[in-house]
């Protein structure tokens, strides 16, 4: 079998693909300059709707934050600026990039962007809701698991909906139900920590959801390529 | 200095780069190709002509191993079409299609460096390739801010940077001004000299005349020889 000497490993290709996506996002600003401000407005509208009842806002604040992160995060994963057209897909295939690597590259870029989205929306939520942050060390693994899980889900949904007229509608419909374990886990991690209960079961739930999503993506990747 | 890509096996002039026997392709249940026989040998440039919708671009995608045939058999660079072996030879194939395979938000240089890194080609090769096609001054310009001709030249630079064993060109002269059209000859010549082969689709028969060794016409889903030794009927 003939191979290219010095050809990069799939992991290296995955990093290159993610770097390309992030560079495109830095130019387009679709996720961080358009979607995040809308997310912040979403967080702002809740106190306007329910009133400035500080105890209530403190109670529901973390949950609302994760709802906004998940809903707007879906839009980040389905951003149009990094959609590969048929010519780009052909090019990647001819560069020796397998479908699994392409999906992984997209998921990696999604994860980095979603961590950025969380980092930008987090202070907004803290200012608006003044939540109890006594369990804040648990936020780091929860944020990582949400970003990773949603990143893979978004990449998978984007690949499934690619080329379809209803891509931007179908994508969120595919992702939102599957993201429920992430929403539940992320919200309950903070709640459990606040009441001195162990948060590990909720992190385990999120990790399981992430692993199942990654497994589904790995199994689907080759078939997605064939169907195109 | 540009260097060729690094296949562990360099095709010899006697080598057959691609062979198709009775290849049939259906697109959305409509037969496009119905039994194409074609052999492409190392060191030659084959021209493909035919009416609009005759299946020329489809045949290029079959040769690129991107489209599995519905019928017939074929080998490209030793890999049987429609098998998993195709994945291993794809990096030795370059396709310059109708639409530019460039990422609009990246600069021309970033686009080429990105592809080069996926191939394991050095950055200096990319810079040399950009210079060879006259795009050094525009290397930092975003692809979506470039003209069609510049994007086409960038694609030719990509081919120069990786020097494939099989180069597939779909309307390679489209969008190029008169001064830039020699670049297609430069690229095909480099591939030919490195022991590779080219297949070019073009409606511009006078341009094809200068480029190819022989011409094959696609008619009713079949391939038939039309001219040999650069003799392309007008």
CSV table of C-alpha atoms in Angstrom, one decimal:
chain,number,residue,atom,x,y,z
A,1,UNK,CA,0.0,0.0,0.0
A,2,UNK,CA,1.3,3.4,-1.0
A,3,UNK,CA,1.3,6.1,1.6
A,4,UNK,CA,2.7,9.6,1.9
A,5,UNK,CA,5.9,9.8,3.9
A,6,UNK,CA,5.5,12.2,6.7
A,7,UNK,CA,1.7,12.3,6.4
A,8,UNK,CA,0.2,13.6,9.6
A,9,UNK,CA,-1.6,11.4,12.1
A,10,UNK,CA,-5.4,11.7,12.4
A,11,UNK,CA,-4.9,13.5,15.7
A,12,UNK,CA,-2.7,16.1,14.0
A,13,UNK,CA,-5.3,16.4,11.2
A,14,UNK,CA,-8.0,16.9,13.8
A,15,UNK,CA,-6.1,19.7,15.4
A,16,UNK,CA,-5.5,21.3,12.0
A,17,UNK,CA,-9.2,21.1,11.1
A,18,UNK,CA,-10.1,22.7,14.4
A,19,UNK,CA,-7.5,25.4,14.0
A,20,UNK,CA,-9.0,26.2,10.5
A,21,UNK,CA,-12.5,26.4,11.9
A,22,UNK,CA,-11.4,28.7,14.8
A,23,UNK,CA,-9.5,30.9,12.4
A,24,UNK,CA,-12.6,31.2,10.2
A,25,UNK,CA,-14.7,32.0,13.3
A,26,UNK,CA,-12.2,34.6,14.4
A,27,UNK,CA,-12.8,36.4,11.0
A,28,UNK,CA,-16.5,35.8,10.8
A,29,UNK,CA,-17.3,36.5,14.5
A,30,UNK,CA,-20.5,34.5,14.0
A,31,UNK,CA,-20.4,32.8,17.4
A,32,UNK,CA,-18.7,35.2,19.7
A,33,UNK,CA,-19.8,38.5,18.2
A,34,UNK,CA,-23.3,37.6,17.2
A,35,UNK,CA,-24.6,34.6,19.2
A,36,UNK,CA,-23.1,35.5,22.6
A,37,UNK,CA,-24.6,39.0,22.7
A,38,UNK,CA,-28.0,37.4,22.0
A,39,UNK,CA,-27.4,34.9,24.8
A,40,UNK,CA,-26.6,37.8,27.1
A,41,UNK,CA,-29.8,39.5,26.1
A,42,UNK,CA,-31.6,36.3,26.8
A,43,UNK,CA,-30.1,36.3,30.3
A,44,UNK,CA,-31.1,39.9,30.8
A,45,UNK,CA,-34.7,39.4,29.7
A,46,UNK,CA,-35.5,37.0,32.5
A,47,UNK,CA,-35.2,39.5,35.3
A,48,UNK,CA,-37.3,41.9,33.3
A,49,UNK,CA,-39.9,39.2,32.9
A,50,UNK,CA,-40.1,37.8,36.4
A,51,UNK,CA,-39.2,41.0,38.2
A,52,UNK,CA,-36.2,41.8,40.3
A,53,UNK,CA,-37.0,39.2,43.0
A,54,UNK,CA,-33.4,38.6,44.0
A,55,UNK,CA,-33.9,35.4,46.0
A,56,UNK,CA,-35.9,33.9,43.1
A,57,UNK,CA,-33.3,34.9,40.6
A,58,UNK,CA,-30.5,33.5,42.8
A,59,UNK,CA,-32.4,30.2,42.9
A,60,UNK,CA,-33.1,29.9,39.2
A,61,UNK,CA,-30.0,31.7,38.0
A,62,UNK,CA,-27.7,28.7,37.4
A,63,UNK,CA,-30.4,26.7,35.7
A,64,UNK,CA,-31.2,29.7,33.4
A,65,UNK,CA,-27.6,30.1,32.6
A,66,UNK,CA,-27.2,26.5,31.4
A,67,UNK,CA,-30.5,26.8,29.4
A,68,UNK,CA,-29.1,29.8,27.6
A,69,UNK,CA,-25.7,28.1,27.1
A,70,UNK,CA,-27.3,25.0,25.6
A,71,UNK,CA,-29.8,26.9,23.4
A,72,UNK,CA,-27.3,29.4,22.1
A,73,UNK,CA,-24.5,26.9,22.1
A,74,UNK,CA,-26.5,24.8,19.6
A,75,UNK,CA,-26.5,27.8,17.3
A,76,UNK,CA,-22.7,28.2,17.8
A,77,UNK,CA,-22.2,24.6,16.7
A,78,UNK,CA,-24.3,25.1,13.6
A,79,UNK,CA,-22.6,28.3,12.6
A,80,UNK,CA,-22.6,28.8,8.8
A,81,UNK,CA,-19.1,30.3,8.6
A,82,UNK,CA,-17.4,26.9,8.8
A,83,UNK,CA,-19.8,24.8,6.7
A,84,UNK,CA,-17.9,22.7,4.2
A,85,UNK,CA,-19.3,22.9,0.7
A,86,UNK,CA,-19.0,19.9,-1.7
A,87,UNK,CA,-15.7,21.2,-3.1
A,88,UNK,CA,-14.2,21.5,0.4
A,89,UNK,CA,-15.5,18.0,1.3
A,90,UNK,CA,-13.9,16.6,-1.8
A,91,UNK,CA,-10.6,18.4,-1.0
A,92,UNK,CA,-10.5,17.0,2.6
A,93,UNK,CA,-11.2,13.5,1.3
A,94,UNK,CA,-8.4,13.8,-1.2
A,95,UNK,CA,-6.1,15.1,1.6
A,96,UNK,CA,-6.7,11.8,3.3
A,97,UNK,CA,-8.9,13.2,6.0
A,98,UNK,CA,-11.3,10.5,7.1
A,99,UNK,CA,-14.9,11.2,8.0
A,100,UNK,CA,-14.3,10.5,11.7
A,101,UNK,CA,-11.3,12.9,11.8
A,102,UNK,CA,-13.4,15.6,10.1
A,103,UNK,CA,-16.2,15.1,12.7
A,104,UNK,CA,-13.6,15.1,15.5
A,105,UNK,CA,-12.0,18.3,14.2
A,106,UNK,CA,-15.4,20.1,14.1
A,107,UNK,CA,-16.2,18.8,17.6
A,108,UNK,CA,-12.9,20.1,18.9
A,109,UNK,CA,-13.5,23.5,17.5
A,110,UNK,CA,-17.0,23.5,18.8
A,111,UNK,CA,-15.8,22.6,22.3
A,112,UNK,CA,-13.3,25.4,22.3
A,113,UNK,CA,-15.9,27.9,21.2
A,114,UNK,CA,-18.4,26.7,23.7
A,115,UNK,CA,-15.9,27.1,26.5
A,116,UNK,CA,-15.5,30.7,25.2
A,117,UNK,CA,-19.3,31.2,25.2
A,118,UNK,CA,-19.6,29.9,28.8
A,119,UNK,CA,-16.7,32.2,29.9
A,120,UNK,CA,-18.4,35.2,28.3
A,121,UNK,CA,-21.9,34.5,29.5
A,122,UNK,CA,-20.8,33.4,33.0
A,123,UNK,CA,-20.0,36.9,34.3
A,124,UNK,CA,-23.2,38.2,32.8
A,125,UNK,CA,-25.2,35.6,34.8
A,126,UNK,CA,-23.2,36.4,38.0
A,127,UNK,CA,-24.0,40.1,37.7
A,128,UNK,CA,-27.6,39.7,36.9
A,129,UNK,CA,-28.6,36.8,39.2
A,130,UNK,CA,-26.0,36.9,42.0
A,131,UNK,CA,-26.1,33.1,42.4
A,132,UNK,CA,-24.6,31.2,45.3
A,133,UNK,CA,-21.2,30.2,44.0
A,134,UNK,CA,-20.1,28.1,47.0
A,135,UNK,CA,-19.7,25.1,44.8
A,136,UNK,CA,-17.7,26.9,42.2
A,137,UNK,CA,-14.9,24.4,41.9
A,138,UNK,CA,-17.4,22.0,40.4
A,139,UNK,CA,-18.1,24.4,37.6
A,140,UNK,CA,-14.8,23.6,35.8
A,141,UNK,CA,-15.6,19.9,35.1
A,142,UNK,CA,-19.2,20.7,34.5
A,143,UNK,CA,-18.3,23.4,31.9
A,144,UNK,CA,-15.9,21.1,30.2
A,145,UNK,CA,-18.4,18.2,30.0
A,146,UNK,CA,-21.1,20.5,28.7
A,147,UNK,CA,-18.8,22.0,26.1
A,148,UNK,CA,-17.5,18.6,25.0
A,149,UNK,CA,-20.8,16.9,24.8
A,150,UNK,CA,-22.6,19.7,23.1
A,151,UNK,CA,-19.6,20.1,20.8
A,152,UNK,CA,-19.8,16.5,19.6
A,153,UNK,CA,-23.6,16.6,19.4
A,154,UNK,CA,-23.5,19.8,17.3
A,155,UNK,CA,-20.9,18.4,15.0
A,156,UNK,CA,-22.9,15.2,14.5
A,157,UNK,CA,-26.2,17.2,14.0
A,158,UNK,CA,-24.4,19.5,11.5
A,159,UNK,CA,-23.1,16.5,9.5
A,160,UNK,CA,-26.5,14.9,9.5
A,161,UNK,CA,-28.3,18.1,8.4
A,162,UNK,CA,-25.6,19.2,5.9
A,163,UNK,CA,-26.9,20.2,2.6
A,164,UNK,CA,-30.5,20.2,3.7
A,165,UNK,CA,-32.7,23.3,3.3
A,166,UNK,CA,-33.9,23.0,6.9
A,167,UNK,CA,-30.4,22.7,8.3
A,168,UNK,CA,-30.8,25.5,10.9
A,169,UNK,CA,-34.1,24.1,12.0
A,170,UNK,CA,-33.3,20.5,12.0
A,171,UNK,CA,-30.0,20.9,13.8
A,172,UNK,CA,-31.4,22.3,17.1
A,173,UNK,CA,-34.3,19.8,16.9
A,174,UNK,CA,-31.7,17.0,16.8
A,175,UNK,CA,-29.4,18.4,19.5
A,176,UNK,CA,-31.8,19.8,22.1
A,177,UNK,CA,-33.4,16.5,23.3
A,178,UNK,CA,-30.1,14.8,23.4
A,179,UNK,CA,-28.6,17.6,25.5
A,180,UNK,CA,-31.1,17.1,28.3
A,181,UNK,CA,-28.7,15.0,30.4
A,182,UNK,CA,-26.1,17.7,30.1
A,183,UNK,CA,-28.5,20.4,31.2
A,184,UNK,CA,-29.8,18.3,34.1
A,185,UNK,CA,-26.3,17.4,35.2
A,186,UNK,CA,-24.8,20.9,34.9
A,187,UNK,CA,-27.7,22.4,36.9
A,188,UNK,CA,-27.7,19.7,39.6
A,189,UNK,CA,-23.9,19.8,40.0
A,190,UNK,CA,-24.1,23.3,41.4
A,191,UNK,CA,-27.2,22.6,43.4
A,192,UNK,CA,-25.7,19.5,45.0
A,193,UNK,CA,-22.5,21.3,45.9
A,194,UNK,CA,-24.5,24.1,47.4
A,195,UNK,CA,-26.4,21.8,49.8
A,196,UNK,CA,-23.2,19.8,50.6
A,197,UNK,CA,-24.3,16.8,48.6
A,198,UNK,CA,-21.9,14.9,46.4
A,199,UNK,CA,-21.9,16.1,42.8
A,200,UNK,CA,-20.1,13.1,41.4
A,201,UNK,CA,-23.3,11.2,40.2
A,202,UNK,CA,-24.3,14.2,38.1
A,203,UNK,CA,-20.8,14.5,36.7
A,204,UNK,CA,-20.9,10.8,35.9
A,205,UNK,CA,-24.3,11.3,34.2
A,206,UNK,CA,-22.8,14.0,32.0
A,207,UNK,CA,-19.6,12.0,31.3
A,208,UNK,CA,-21.8,9.0,30.3
A,209,UNK,CA,-23.8,11.2,28.0
A,210,UNK,CA,-20.6,12.6,26.4
A,211,UNK,CA,-19.1,9.1,25.9
A,212,UNK,CA,-22.3,7.8,24.3
A,213,UNK,CA,-22.5,10.8,22.0
A,214,UNK,CA,-18.9,10.3,21.0
A,215,UNK,CA,-19.5,6.6,20.4
A,216,UNK,CA,-22.5,7.4,18.2
A,217,UNK,CA,-20.5,10.0,16.3
A,218,UNK,CA,-17.7,7.5,15.7
A,219,UNK,CA,-20.2,4.9,14.5
A,220,UNK,CA,-22.1,7.3,12.3
A,221,UNK,CA,-19.1,9.1,10.7
A,222,UNK,CA,-18.3,6.5,8.0
A,223,UNK,CA,-21.9,6.1,7.0
A,224,UNK,CA,-22.4,9.9,6.8
A,225,UNK,CA,-19.6,10.0,4.2
A,226,UNK,CA,-21.1,7.2,2.2
A,227,UNK,CA,-24.5,8.8,2.1
A,228,UNK,CA,-23.2,12.0,0.7
B,1,UNK,CA,12.6,25.3,-4.8
B,2,UNK,CA,9.5,23.3,-5.2
B,3,UNK,CA,9.8,19.6,-4.5
B,4,UNK,CA,7.5,16.9,-5.6
B,5,UNK,CA,5.2,15.3,-3.0
B,6,UNK,CA,6.6,12.2,-1.4
B,7,UNK,CA,4.9,9.1,-2.7
B,8,UNK,CA,6.8,6.0,-1.8
B,9,UNK,CA,6.3,4.7,-5.3
B,10,UNK,CA,6.9,7.0,-8.2
B,11,UNK,CA,5.0,6.0,-11.3
B,12,UNK,CA,7.1,4.9,-14.3
B,13,UNK,CA,6.1,5.9,-17.8
B,14,UNK,CA,4.9,2.4,-18.6
B,15,UNK,CA,2.7,2.4,-15.5
B,16,UNK,CA,-1.0,2.6,-15.9
B,17,UNK,CA,-2.3,5.3,-13.6
B,18,UNK,CA,-5.9,4.5,-14.0
B,19,UNK,CA,-8.0,1.9,-15.9
B,20,UNK,CA,-11.8,1.9,-16.2
B,21,UNK,CA,-13.7,-1.1,-17.7
B,22,UNK,CA,-17.4,-0.7,-18.4
B,23,UNK,CA,-17.9,1.9,-15.6
B,24,UNK,CA,-21.5,2.9,-15.1
B,25,UNK,CA,-22.7,5.7,-12.8
B,26,UNK,CA,-26.2,6.6,-11.8
B,27,UNK,CA,-27.0,10.0,-10.3
B,28,UNK,CA,-30.3,10.0,-8.5
B,29,UNK,CA,-31.4,6.9,-10.5
B,30,UNK,CA,-30.5,8.6,-13.8
B,31,UNK,CA,-27.8,6.8,-15.8
B,32,UNK,CA,-25.0,9.2,-16.5
B,33,UNK,CA,-22.2,6.9,-17.5
B,34,UNK,CA,-23.1,3.6,-19.1
B,35,UNK,CA,-20.0,1.6,-19.7
B,36,UNK,CA,-16.9,3.8,-19.9
B,37,UNK,CA,-13.6,2.2,-20.9
B,38,UNK,CA,-10.6,4.4,-20.3
B,39,UNK,CA,-6.9,3.9,-19.6
B,40,UNK,CA,-4.6,6.7,-18.4
B,41,UNK,CA,-0.9,6.0,-18.5
B,42,UNK,CA,1.9,7.7,-16.6
B,43,UNK,CA,3.2,10.8,-18.3
B,44,UNK,CA,0.2,11.5,-20.5
B,45,UNK,CA,-2.5,14.2,-20.5
B,46,UNK,CA,-5.9,13.0,-21.6
B,47,UNK,CA,-8.6,15.5,-22.6
B,48,UNK,CA,-12.2,14.9,-22.0
B,49,UNK,CA,-14.8,16.6,-24.1
B,50,UNK,CA,-18.6,16.2,-24.4
B,51,UNK,CA,-21.8,18.1,-24.3
B,52,UNK,CA,-23.1,19.7,-21.2
B,53,UNK,CA,-24.4,17.0,-18.8
B,54,UNK,CA,-22.7,14.2,-20.7
B,55,UNK,CA,-20.9,13.1,-17.6
B,56,UNK,CA,-17.4,14.5,-17.9
B,57,UNK,CA,-17.3,15.9,-14.4
B,58,UNK,CA,-18.9,12.7,-13.0
B,59,UNK,CA,-16.1,10.7,-14.7
B,60,UNK,CA,-13.5,13.0,-13.0
B,61,UNK,CA,-15.1,12.2,-9.7
B,62,UNK,CA,-14.9,8.5,-10.4
B,63,UNK,CA,-11.3,8.8,-11.3
B,64,UNK,CA,-10.7,10.8,-8.1
B,65,UNK,CA,-12.2,7.8,-6.3
B,66,UNK,CA,-14.8,10.1,-4.7
B,67,UNK,CA,-17.7,8.5,-6.5
B,68,UNK,CA,-18.1,4.7,-6.5
B,69,UNK,CA,-19.4,3.3,-9.8
B,70,UNK,CA,-22.7,1.4,-9.9
B,71,UNK,CA,-21.3,-1.0,-12.5
B,72,UNK,CA,-18.0,-2.0,-14.1
B,73,UNK,CA,-14.6,-2.3,-12.6
B,74,UNK,CA,-11.7,0.1,-12.4
B,75,UNK,CA,-8.3,0.8,-10.7
B,76,UNK,CA,-6.8,4.1,-9.9
B,77,UNK,CA,-3.2,4.2,-8.7
B,78,UNK,CA,-3.6,0.5,-7.9
B,79,UNK,CA,-6.7,0.8,-5.8
B,80,UNK,CA,-9.9,-0.9,-7.0
B,81,UNK,CA,-12.7,1.6,-7.3
B,82,UNK,CA,-15.4,1.3,-4.6
B,83,UNK,CA,-13.1,-0.4,-2.1
B,84,UNK,CA,-11.6,0.9,1.1
B,85,UNK,CA,-8.2,0.8,-0.7
B,86,UNK,CA,-9.2,4.1,-2.4
B,87,UNK,CA,-8.7,6.0,0.8
B,88,UNK,CA,-4.9,5.2,0.8
B,89,UNK,CA,-4.4,6.6,-2.7
B,90,UNK,CA,-6.5,9.7,-2.5
B,91,UNK,CA,-3.7,11.9,-1.2
B,92,UNK,CA,-1.9,11.2,-4.5
B,93,UNK,CA,-4.8,12.6,-6.5
B,94,UNK,CA,-5.7,16.3,-7.0
B,95,UNK,CA,-8.9,17.6,-8.3
B,96,UNK,CA,-9.4,21.1,-9.5
B,97,UNK,CA,-13.1,21.3,-9.9
B,98,UNK,CA,-15.7,23.9,-11.0
B,99,UNK,CA,-16.1,25.5,-7.6
B,100,UNK,CA,-12.9,26.6,-5.8
B,101,UNK,CA,-12.0,24.3,-2.9
B,102,UNK,CA,-10.9,27.3,-0.8
B,103,UNK,CA,-12.2,28.4,2.6
B,104,UNK,CA,-13.6,31.9,2.1
B,105,UNK,CA,-12.6,33.3,5.5
B,106,UNK,CA,-9.0,32.2,5.2
B,107,UNK,CA,-6.3,34.0,3.1
B,108,UNK,CA,-4.9,32.3,0.1
B,109,UNK,CA,-1.7,31.5,1.9
B,110,UNK,CA,-3.6,30.1,4.9
B,111,UNK,CA,-5.7,27.9,2.6
B,112,UNK,CA,-2.6,26.5,1.0
B,113,UNK,CA,-0.7,26.1,4.2
B,114,UNK,CA,-3.7,24.3,5.7
B,115,UNK,CA,-3.8,21.8,2.9
B,116,UNK,CA,0.0,21.4,3.0
B,117,UNK,CA,-0.1,20.6,6.7
B,118,UNK,CA,-2.7,17.9,6.0
B,119,UNK,CA,-0.3,16.5,3.4
B,120,UNK,CA,2.8,16.9,5.5
B,121,UNK,CA,4.3,19.4,2.9
B,122,UNK,CA,6.6,22.1,4.1
B,123,UNK,CA,5.6,25.8,4.2
B,124,UNK,CA,8.3,26.9,1.9
B,125,UNK,CA,6.9,24.7,-0.9
B,126,UNK,CA,3.6,26.6,-0.5
B,127,UNK,CA,5.3,29.9,-0.7
B,128,UNK,CA,7.2,28.8,-3.8
B,129,UNK,CA,4.0,27.6,-5.4
B,130,UNK,CA,2.3,30.9,-4.7
B,131,UNK,CA,5.2,32.7,-6.3
B,132,UNK,CA,5.1,30.4,-9.3
B,133,UNK,CA,1.5,31.3,-10.0
B,134,UNK,CA,2.1,35.0,-9.4
B,135,UNK,CA,0.1,35.2,-6.1
B,136,UNK,CA,2.9,36.2,-3.7
B,137,UNK,CA,1.6,39.7,-3.5
B,138,UNK,CA,-2.0,38.5,-2.8
B,139,UNK,CA,-1.1,35.7,-0.4
B,140,UNK,CA,-2.5,37.6,2.6
B,141,UNK,CA,-5.8,38.3,0.9
B,142,UNK,CA,-8.9,36.5,2.0
B,143,UNK,CA,-10.2,34.0,-0.6
B,144,UNK,CA,-13.7,35.5,-0.6
B,145,UNK,CA,-12.1,38.8,-1.5
B,146,UNK,CA,-10.3,37.4,-4.5
B,147,UNK,CA,-11.4,37.2,-8.1
B,148,UNK,CA,-12.3,33.9,-9.7
B,149,UNK,CA,-9.1,33.9,-11.6
B,150,UNK,CA,-7.0,34.4,-8.5
B,151,UNK,CA,-8.8,31.6,-6.8
B,152,UNK,CA,-8.2,29.4,-9.8
B,153,UNK,CA,-4.5,30.3,-9.6
B,154,UNK,CA,-4.4,29.5,-5.9
B,155,UNK,CA,-5.8,26.0,-6.7
B,156,UNK,CA,-3.1,25.5,-9.3
B,157,UNK,CA,-0.6,26.6,-6.7
B,158,UNK,CA,-2.0,23.9,-4.4
B,159,UNK,CA,-1.4,21.3,-7.1
B,160,UNK,CA,2.2,22.6,-7.5
B,161,UNK,CA,2.9,22.3,-3.8
B,162,UNK,CA,1.9,18.7,-3.6
B,163,UNK,CA,2.5,17.4,-7.2
B,164,UNK,CA,0.0,14.6,-7.4
B,165,UNK,CA,0.4,11.4,-9.3
B,166,UNK,CA,-3.0,11.9,-10.9
B,167,UNK,CA,-4.3,15.5,-11.6
B,168,UNK,CA,-7.9,16.0,-12.6
B,169,UNK,CA,-8.8,19.3,-14.0
B,170,UNK,CA,-12.4,20.5,-14.7
B,171,UNK,CA,-12.4,23.5,-17.0
B,172,UNK,CA,-9.0,24.5,-15.9
B,173,UNK,CA,-8.9,27.6,-18.1
B,174,UNK,CA,-12.2,29.0,-16.7
B,175,UNK,CA,-11.7,32.4,-15.1
B,176,UNK,CA,-8.0,32.7,-16.1
B,177,UNK,CA,-6.9,35.7,-18.1
B,178,UNK,CA,-4.7,35.2,-21.2
B,179,UNK,CA,-1.5,35.7,-19.3
B,180,UNK,CA,-2.4,33.2,-16.7
B,181,UNK,CA,-3.5,30.4,-19.0
B,182,UNK,CA,0.1,29.1,-19.3
B,183,UNK,CA,-0.1,28.2,-15.7
B,184,UNK,CA,-2.3,25.2,-16.6
B,185,UNK,CA,0.5,24.0,-18.9
B,186,UNK,CA,3.1,24.6,-16.2
B,187,UNK,CA,1.1,22.5,-13.7
B,188,UNK,CA,0.3,19.6,-16.1
B,189,UNK,CA,3.9,19.6,-17.3
B,190,UNK,CA,5.2,19.3,-13.7
B,191,UNK,CA,2.8,16.4,-13.0
B,192,UNK,CA,3.8,14.7,-16.2
B,193,UNK,CA,7.5,15.1,-15.6
B,194,UNK,CA,7.2,13.7,-12.1
B,195,UNK,CA,5.7,10.5,-13.7
B,196,UNK,CA,2.1,11.4,-13.1
B,197,UNK,CA,-0.8,11.8,-15.4
B,198,UNK,CA,-3.5,14.4,-16.0
B,199,UNK,CA,-7.1,14.2,-17.2
B,200,UNK,CA,-8.6,17.6,-18.2
B,201,UNK,CA,-12.2,18.5,-19.0
B,202,UNK,CA,-12.6,21.5,-21.2
B,203,UNK,CA,-15.1,23.1,-23.6
B,204,UNK,CA,-12.3,25.2,-25.0
B,205,UNK,CA,-11.0,22.8,-27.6
B,206,UNK,CA,-8.3,25.2,-28.9
B,207,UNK,CA,-6.8,25.4,-25.3
B,208,UNK,CA,-7.2,21.6,-24.9
B,209,UNK,CA,-5.4,21.1,-28.2
B,210,UNK,CA,-2.2,22.6,-26.7
B,211,UNK,CA,-2.5,20.7,-23.4
B,212,UNK,CA,-3.3,17.1,-24.1
B,213,UNK,CA,-1.8,14.0,-25.8
B,214,UNK,CA,-5.2,12.6,-26.8
B,215,UNK,CA,-8.8,13.3,-26.5
B,216,UNK,CA,-11.8,11.2,-25.4
B,217,UNK,CA,-15.3,12.2,-26.0
B,218,UNK,CA,-18.2,11.3,-23.8
B,219,UNK,CA,-21.3,10.5,-25.8
B,220,UNK,CA,-24.4,8.8,-24.5
B,221,UNK,CA,-22.6,7.7,-21.4
B,222,UNK,CA,-19.8,6.0,-23.4
B,223,UNK,CA,-16.2,7.1,-24.0
B,224,UNK,CA,-14.8,7.1,-27.5
B,225,UNK,CA,-11.4,8.2,-28.7
B,226,UNK,CA,-11.5,11.4,-30.7
B,227,UNK,CA,-7.9,12.4,-31.4
B,228,UNK,CA,-4.4,11.3,-30.8
B,229,UNK,CA,-1.1,13.3,-30.4
B,230,UNK,CA,-2.7,16.6,-29.6
B,231,UNK,CA,-5.0,16.5,-32.7
B,232,UNK,CA,-8.3,17.7,-31.3
B,233,UNK,CA,-11.1,18.2,-33.9
B,234,UNK,CA,-12.5,21.7,-33.7
